[in-house]
XYZ file of N, CA and C in Angstrom:
570
model
N 19.309 40.750 10.274
C 18.550 41.718 9.518
C 17.488 40.971 8.707
N 16.288 41.512 8.694
C 15.165 40.881 8.002
C 15.038 41.385 6.567
N 14.975 40.433 5.642
C 14.821 40.715 4.221
C 13.482 40.172 3.742
N 12.815 40.947 2.899
C 11.649 40.486 2.180
C 12.060 40.428 0.714
N 12.052 39.221 0.145
C 12.450 39.034 -1.249
C 11.211 38.766 -2.079
N 10.974 39.596 -3.062
C 9.780 39.520 -3.896
C 10.171 39.082 -5.298
N 9.655 37.942 -5.702
C 9.941 37.436 -7.039
C 8.825 37.869 -7.969
N 9.159 38.723 -8.928
C 8.168 39.272 -9.842
C 7.987 38.489 -11.129
N 8.789 37.449 -11.321
C 8.674 36.675 -12.555
C 7.584 35.617 -12.439
N 6.743 35.479 -13.467
C 5.739 34.419 -13.447
C 6.329 33.041 -13.782
N 7.548 32.998 -14.277
C 8.180 31.735 -14.681
C 8.875 31.099 -13.474
N 8.436 29.910 -13.091
C 9.075 29.197 -11.986
C 10.428 28.665 -12.431
N 11.411 28.836 -11.548
C 12.787 28.399 -11.766
C 13.399 29.012 -13.025
N 12.955 30.209 -13.336
C 13.513 30.930 -14.474
C 14.775 31.682 -14.085
N 15.262 32.486 -14.989
C 16.527 33.194 -14.790
C 16.483 34.192 -13.637
N 15.353 34.869 -13.459
C 15.239 35.820 -12.342
C 15.328 35.093 -11.008
N 14.684 33.951 -10.919
C 14.711 33.184 -9.669
C 16.104 32.607 -9.406
N 16.777 32.162 -10.450
C 18.144 31.654 -10.291
C 19.054 32.763 -9.775
N 18.916 33.958 -10.357
C 19.705 35.105 -9.910
C 19.363 35.459 -8.463
N 18.073 35.501 -8.148
C 17.664 35.844 -6.791
C 18.182 34.820 -5.782
N 18.150 33.551 -6.122
C 18.662 32.514 -5.217
C 20.133 32.748 -4.885
N 20.931 33.140 -5.887
C 22.345 33.415 -5.640
C 22.512 34.605 -4.713
N 21.749 35.663 -4.950
C 21.813 36.841 -4.080
C 21.399 36.466 -2.655
N 20.340 35.693 -2.534
C 19.865 35.316 -1.201
C 20.828 34.376 -0.495
N 21.575 33.568 -1.231
C 22.633 32.761 -0.605
C 23.644 33.673 0.075
N 24.008 34.759 -0.603
C 24.924 35.733 -0.017
C 24.337 36.429 1.192
N 23.061 36.760 1.125
C 22.376 37.394 2.256
C 22.426 36.468 3.477
N 22.092 35.212 3.265
C 22.061 34.245 4.370
C 23.451 34.005 4.942
N 24.465 33.930 4.082
C 25.841 33.726 4.567
C 26.307 34.906 5.417
N 25.764 36.092 5.134
C 26.127 37.284 5.901
C 25.237 37.469 7.133
N 24.353 36.501 7.388
C 23.537 36.546 8.595
C 22.139 37.103 8.432
N 21.726 37.395 7.231
C 20.381 37.921 7.003
C 19.326 36.827 7.045
N 18.141 37.191 7.496
C 16.989 36.281 7.485
C 16.081 36.701 6.336
N 15.618 35.710 5.566
C 14.902 36.009 4.330
C 13.532 35.353 4.306
N 12.543 36.118 3.863
C 11.238 35.571 3.513
C 11.033 35.845 2.029
N 10.741 34.798 1.267
C 10.535 34.930 -0.171
C 9.043 34.879 -0.473
N 8.585 35.815 -1.288
C 7.196 35.864 -1.731
C 7.189 35.852 -3.253
N 6.477 34.900 -3.814
C 6.325 34.815 -5.266
C 5.045 35.593 -5.613
N 5.198 36.763 -6.229
C 4.059 37.642 -6.493
C 3.009 37.007 -7.395
N 3.417 36.157 -8.333
C 2.434 35.571 -9.250
C 1.547 34.537 -8.550
N 1.921 34.106 -7.352
C 1.077 33.188 -6.585
C 0.002 33.915 -5.780
N 0.083 35.242 -5.772
C -0.876 36.050 -5.011
C -1.897 36.689 -5.949
N -3.032 37.017 -5.389
C -4.085 37.711 -6.127
C -3.984 39.198 -5.786
N -3.208 39.931 -6.587
C -3.007 41.362 -6.353
C -3.599 42.121 -7.532
N -4.625 42.890 -7.249
C -5.292 43.688 -8.277
C -4.554 45.012 -8.456
N -4.802 45.670 -9.547
C -4.208 46.978 -9.791
C -4.815 48.050 -8.907
N -4.097 49.140 -8.770
C -4.594 50.290 -8.020
C -5.813 50.861 -8.749
N -6.831 51.237 -7.980
C -8.049 51.808 -8.557
C -7.953 53.318 -8.755
N -6.936 53.939 -8.150
C -6.804 55.383 -8.244
C -7.966 56.112 -7.590
N -8.574 55.479 -6.594
C -9.791 56.029 -5.981
C -9.521 57.096 -4.929
N -8.289 57.147 -4.416
C -7.968 58.130 -3.383
C -8.363 57.701 -1.985
N -8.891 56.500 -1.822
C -9.284 56.032 -0.497
C -8.131 56.026 0.494
N -6.942 55.659 0.038
C -5.793 55.601 0.944
C -5.330 56.991 1.364
N -5.721 58.024 0.628
C -5.360 59.389 1.009
C -6.024 59.798 2.313
N -7.158 59.182 2.612
C -7.901 59.527 3.826
C -7.513 58.677 5.029
N -7.180 57.397 4.771
C -6.960 56.462 5.879
C -5.549 55.873 5.929
N -4.811 55.973 4.828
C -3.508 55.324 4.759
C -3.612 53.841 4.476
N -4.815 53.380 4.181
C -5.029 51.962 3.888
C -5.733 51.831 2.550
N -5.335 50.788 1.828
C -5.941 50.533 0.527
C -7.338 49.949 0.717
N -8.275 50.367 -0.119
C -9.651 49.880 -0.024
C -9.840 48.530 -0.704
N -8.870 48.116 -1.530
C -8.977 46.843 -2.249
C -8.637 45.700 -1.299
N -9.524 44.744 -1.205
C -9.320 43.600 -0.305
C -8.859 42.395 -1.123
N -7.546 42.215 -1.165
C -6.961 41.080 -1.874
C -5.684 40.681 -1.150
N -4.839 39.900 -1.787
C -3.640 39.398 -1.122
C -2.592 40.471 -0.821
N -2.701 41.632 -1.416
C -1.755 42.705 -1.113
C -1.844 43.103 0.351
N -3.023 42.965 0.949
C -3.164 43.328 2.366
C -2.239 42.495 3.247
N -1.881 41.291 2.799
C -0.963 40.438 3.553
C 0.466 40.970 3.513
N 0.764 41.805 2.535
C 2.149 42.256 2.349
C 2.478 43.579 3.027
N 1.487 44.394 3.332
C 1.794 45.713 3.888
C 2.608 45.634 5.176
N 2.214 44.800 6.125
C 2.973 44.679 7.373
C 4.366 44.120 7.130
N 4.491 43.206 6.181
C 5.801 42.649 5.846
C 6.720 43.739 5.283
N 6.177 44.599 4.450
C 6.950 45.703 3.873
C 7.411 46.638 4.981
N 6.517 46.973 5.877
C 6.836 47.907 6.954
C 7.895 47.346 7.895
N 7.854 46.047 8.174
C 8.787 45.478 9.149
C 10.137 45.086 8.543
N 10.228 44.976 7.232
C 11.489 44.563 6.603
C 12.511 45.697 6.635
N 13.735 45.343 6.943
C 14.835 46.309 6.867
C 15.376 46.408 5.442
N 15.224 45.312 4.699
C 15.685 45.268 3.320
C 14.615 44.575 2.477
N 14.384 45.109 1.297
C 13.475 44.466 0.345
C 14.222 44.295 -0.965
N 14.125 43.099 -1.511
C 14.709 42.802 -2.812
C 13.560 42.457 -3.744
N 13.514 43.117 -4.890
C 12.530 42.766 -5.903
C 13.280 42.279 -7.136
N 12.926 41.078 -7.589
C 13.535 40.504 -8.793
C 12.491 40.435 -9.893
N 12.844 40.957 -11.052
C 11.932 40.924 -12.201
C 12.744 40.882 -13.481
N 12.323 40.054 -14.429
C 12.929 40.161 -15.751
C 12.414 41.423 -16.436
N 13.084 41.815 -17.495
C 12.638 42.964 -18.280
C 11.497 42.518 -19.185
N 10.372 43.205 -19.069
C 9.233 43.011 -19.973
C 8.981 44.352 -20.647
N 9.308 44.477 -21.902
C 9.111 45.720 -22.652
C 9.666 46.931 -21.895
N 10.895 46.804 -21.436
C 11.643 47.856 -20.753
C 11.052 48.242 -19.394
N 10.293 47.337 -18.792
C 9.743 47.567 -17.473
C 9.736 46.277 -16.674
N 9.173 46.351 -15.474
C 9.012 45.170 -14.641
C 7.773 44.405 -15.107
N 7.615 43.184 -14.653
C 6.466 42.368 -15.052
C 5.159 42.979 -14.544
N 4.051 42.537 -15.104
C 2.730 43.014 -14.674
C 2.487 42.700 -13.199
N 2.920 41.543 -12.748
C 2.733 41.160 -11.348
C 3.512 42.106 -10.425
N 4.737 42.412 -10.799
C 5.548 43.323 -9.993
C 4.991 44.741 -10.050
N 4.494 45.142 -11.213
C 3.952 46.505 -11.350
C 2.687 46.687 -10.533
N 1.811 45.683 -10.510
C 0.605 45.778 -9.676
C 1.001 45.929 -8.209
N 2.004 45.162 -7.782
C 2.503 45.278 -6.410
C 3.002 46.701 -6.132
N 3.868 47.210 -7.002
C 4.440 48.546 -6.798
C 3.337 49.606 -6.782
N 2.392 49.525 -7.722
C 1.306 50.506 -7.756
C 0.522 50.526 -6.453
N 0.339 49.377 -5.860
C -0.456 49.297 -4.627
C 0.306 49.794 -3.399
N 1.592 50.071 -3.516
C 2.311 50.671 -2.387
C 1.958 52.157 -2.234
N 1.123 52.657 -3.128
C 0.614 54.024 -2.978
C -0.026 54.221 -1.606
N -0.650 53.183 -1.090
C -1.272 53.282 0.236
C -0.228 53.570 1.314
N 0.960 52.998 1.175
C 2.030 53.270 2.143
C 2.522 54.702 2.002
N 2.654 55.159 0.772
C 3.067 56.539 0.531
C 2.054 57.509 1.153
N 0.789 57.178 1.021
C -0.260 58.053 1.558
C -0.236 58.124 3.081
N 0.216 57.077 3.740
C 0.221 57.051 5.207
C 1.023 58.188 5.823
N 2.070 58.599 5.163
C 2.893 59.651 5.752
C 2.175 60.997 5.783
N 1.086 61.119 5.046
C 0.339 62.392 5.010
C -0.954 62.354 5.823
N -1.271 61.182 6.402
C -2.510 61.071 7.172
C -2.219 61.449 8.624
N -2.862 62.508 9.118
C -2.623 62.929 10.501
C -2.962 61.815 11.500
N -2.099 61.681 12.513
C -2.372 60.733 13.592
C -1.825 59.333 13.390
N -1.251 59.061 12.229
C -0.664 57.734 12.011
C 0.828 57.838 12.269
N 1.321 57.039 13.222
C 2.736 57.054 13.546
C 3.471 56.139 12.568
N 4.261 56.722 11.711
C 4.991 55.945 10.713
C 6.491 56.158 10.863
N 7.030 55.815 12.050
C 8.461 55.979 12.294
C 9.293 55.173 11.296
N 8.755 54.037 10.839
C 9.482 53.207 9.872
C 9.794 53.963 8.595
N 8.948 54.931 8.281
C 9.103 55.659 7.028
C 10.314 56.581 7.055
N 10.748 56.958 8.237
C 11.842 57.909 8.360
C 13.173 57.225 8.659
N 13.229 55.912 8.580
C 14.443 55.161 8.899
C 15.354 55.093 7.669
N 16.470 55.852 7.664
C 17.344 55.883 6.487
C 18.135 54.591 6.278
N 18.107 53.695 7.250
C 18.837 52.429 7.108
C 18.043 51.381 6.340
N 16.753 51.618 6.091
C 15.954 50.667 5.306
C 16.288 50.853 3.829
N 16.531 49.730 3.141
C 16.953 49.826 1.743
C 16.204 48.833 0.862
N 16.070 49.218 -0.405
C 15.467 48.353 -1.406
C 16.446 48.104 -2.541
N 16.449 46.869 -3.050
C 17.373 46.465 -4.101
C 16.604 45.834 -5.259
N 17.087 46.063 -6.459
C 16.492 45.518 -7.676
C 17.420 44.488 -8.286
N 16.856 43.348 -8.669
C 17.567 42.331 -9.443
C 16.829 42.169 -10.756
N 17.574 42.070 -11.845
C 16.898 41.893 -13.130
C 17.798 41.218 -14.154
N 17.138 40.525 -15.059
C 17.797 39.925 -16.213
C 17.084 40.421 -17.471
N 17.860 40.546 -18.541
C 17.303 40.994 -19.815
C 17.825 40.105 -20.928
N 16.976 39.795 -21.873
C 17.383 38.976 -23.016
C 18.341 39.744 -23.920
N 18.083 41.015 -24.108
C 18.907 41.812 -25.014
C 20.082 42.425 -24.269
N 20.943 43.064 -25.021
C 22.113 43.711 -24.433
C 22.096 45.213 -24.672
N 20.896 45.753 -24.880
C 20.757 47.181 -25.156
C 21.313 48.045 -24.034
N 21.890 49.154 -24.441
C 22.536 50.065 -23.491
C 21.571 50.571 -22.409
N 20.304 50.778 -22.763
C 19.352 51.390 -21.838
C 18.254 50.422 -21.389
N 18.486 49.137 -21.520
C 17.447 48.137 -21.296
C 16.891 48.143 -19.862
N 17.672 48.563 -18.881
C 17.219 48.519 -17.485
C 16.686 49.861 -16.966
N 16.768 50.915 -17.766
C 16.404 52.245 -17.270
C 14.984 52.339 -16.734
N 14.018 51.741 -17.430
C 12.629 51.804 -16.991
C 12.423 51.106 -15.658
N 13.053 49.959 -15.486
C 12.928 49.210 -14.232
C 13.521 49.993 -13.070
N 14.704 50.538 -13.295
C 15.386 51.270 -12.223
C 14.546 52.457 -11.774
N 14.033 53.221 -12.715
C 13.227 54.387 -12.364
C 11.963 53.975 -11.603
N 11.282 52.955 -12.107
C 10.080 52.475 -11.421
C 10.400 52.051 -9.988
N 11.485 51.304 -9.815
C 11.790 50.797 -8.486
C 12.340 51.873 -7.554
N 13.018 52.866 -8.063
C 13.451 53.964 -7.196
C 12.230 54.636 -6.571
N 11.211 54.896 -7.390
C 9.994 55.522 -6.861
C 9.174 54.535 -6.040
N 9.153 53.273 -6.452
C 8.431 52.268 -5.691
C 9.020 52.076 -4.308
N 10.332 51.954 -4.225
C 10.974 51.805 -2.919
C 10.769 53.053 -2.070
N 10.785 54.217 -2.698
C 10.526 55.457 -1.960
C 9.131 55.427 -1.336
N 8.148 54.941 -2.076
C 6.788 54.835 -1.537
C 6.746 53.886 -0.342
N 7.636 52.892 -0.335
C 7.693 51.930 0.765
C 8.553 52.422 1.928
N 9.102 53.625 1.801
C 9.945 54.168 2.863
C 11.354 53.619 2.843
N 11.834 53.233 1.663
C 13.163 52.640 1.526
C 14.063 53.508 0.661
N 15.315 53.565 1.018
C 16.317 54.178 0.156
C 16.642 53.167 -0.941
N 16.955 53.643 -2.142
C 17.377 52.740 -3.212
C 18.804 52.314 -2.906
N 18.973 51.026 -2.598
C 20.283 50.519 -2.198
C 21.151 50.071 -3.349
N 20.568 49.919 -4.529
C 21.337 49.505 -5.684
C 20.677 48.371 -6.429
N 21.412 47.825 -7.388
C 20.831 46.791 -8.232
C 21.911 45.845 -8.728
N 21.454 44.687 -9.152
C 22.316 43.704 -9.814
C 21.585 43.302 -11.079
N 22.173 43.641 -12.226
C 21.503 43.533 -13.516
C 22.361 42.703 -14.478
N 21.720 41.790 -15.180
C 22.446 40.909 -16.090
C 21.797 40.955 -17.475
N 22.572 41.299 -18.484
C 22.104 41.346 -19.870
C 22.411 40.033 -20.585
N 21.684 39.779 -21.665
C 21.970 38.639 -22.517
C 21.538 37.302 -21.943
N 20.539 37.337 -21.072
C 20.019 36.115 -20.456
C 18.611 35.925 -20.998
N 18.451 34.979 -21.907
C 17.192 34.863 -22.635
C 16.461 33.557 -22.358
N 17.039 32.451 -22.732
C 16.354 31.168 -22.617
C 16.348 30.668 -21.177
N 15.323 29.882 -20.848
C 15.212 29.321 -19.502
C 16.522 28.623 -19.125
N 17.064 28.998 -17.990
C 18.287 28.379 -17.490
C 19.571 29.039 -17.935
N 19.497 30.043 -18.805
C 20.721 30.717 -19.259
C 21.522 31.315 -18.103
N 20.841 31.717 -17.043
C 21.541 32.314 -15.899
C 22.508 31.311 -15.279
N 22.174 30.047 -15.299
C 23.053 29.012 -14.738
C 24.357 28.892 -15.520
N 24.357 29.358 -16.757
C 25.539 29.271 -17.609
C 26.518 30.418 -17.365
N 26.231 31.237 -16.360
C 27.091 32.371 -16.038
C 27.573 32.271 -14.586
N 28.445 31.286 -14.283
C 28.882 31.086 -12.899
C 29.594 32.299 -12.302
N 30.313 33.065 -13.118
C 30.975 34.263 -12.592
C 29.951 35.285 -12.117
N 28.893 35.462 -12.910
C 27.833 36.402 -12.515
C 27.124 35.921 -11.248
N 26.924 34.614 -11.124
C 26.260 34.076 -9.930
C 27.127 34.271 -8.693
N 28.435 34.143 -8.829
C 29.328 34.418 -7.692
C 29.281 35.900 -7.332
N 29.256 36.758 -8.349
C 29.144 38.200 -8.091
C 27.811 38.521 -7.422
N 26.757 37.826 -7.832
C 25.432 38.034 -7.238
C 25.437 37.641 -5.768
N 26.107 36.549 -5.450
C 26.223 36.112 -4.053
C 26.948 37.172 -3.220
N 28.029 37.717 -3.766
C 28.765 38.783 -3.081
C 27.884 40.018 -2.913
N 27.129 40.360 -3.944
C 26.184 41.472 -3.867
C 25.206 41.257 -2.712
N 24.688 40.026 -2.594
C 23.757 39.712 -1.510
C 24.372 39.920 -0.144
N 25.619 39.512 0.028
C 26.267 39.693 1.327
C 26.452 41.170 1.646
N 26.715 41.971 0.614
C 26.876 43.424 0.827
C 25.546 44.108 1.146
N 24.439 43.509 0.727
C 23.123 44.087 1.025
C 22.813 44.046 2.520
N 23.457 43.165 3.239
C 23.215 43.031 4.672
C 23.852 44.192 5.441
N 24.965 44.696 4.944
C 25.705 45.767 5.640
C 24.920 47.052 5.730
């Protein structure tokens, strides 16, 4: 099974990446093939809200996001990892999600065959870490990603969320959570 793993954190080797690595270890052990994309290494502009994709199913903005559309369509599973930034995903992850509007628009453009959009076995998963332990700290991320994955033609497959992870490397200090993350990754393949 093909996985597209999107790292939304701008911090290299930070807690989100450590968590994602554990999940992807589980994916690989269960036989999944993974391609990792670091969103902050790409030049992805925000959606212009121009409506161009409503007519053609393609975004009019010519940047690195164009490299990701085919990857999104061909992936059976997509994992997006982002730390909590003010109760939402990072700016890099949000620009990516906003630009999936073009994929959402494709299902309404006559003459475009989008069989991938109707495949109920395609799933999207959210990974996140938060510095605080607030009861509702992940709600904004979950809601954004449920709609984002829907725009990509994916069912929301679930999430793995860790509270109280603040300083760089704190995720490494939670070996039980990392083992659970690995198990979560293996279950994402099923």
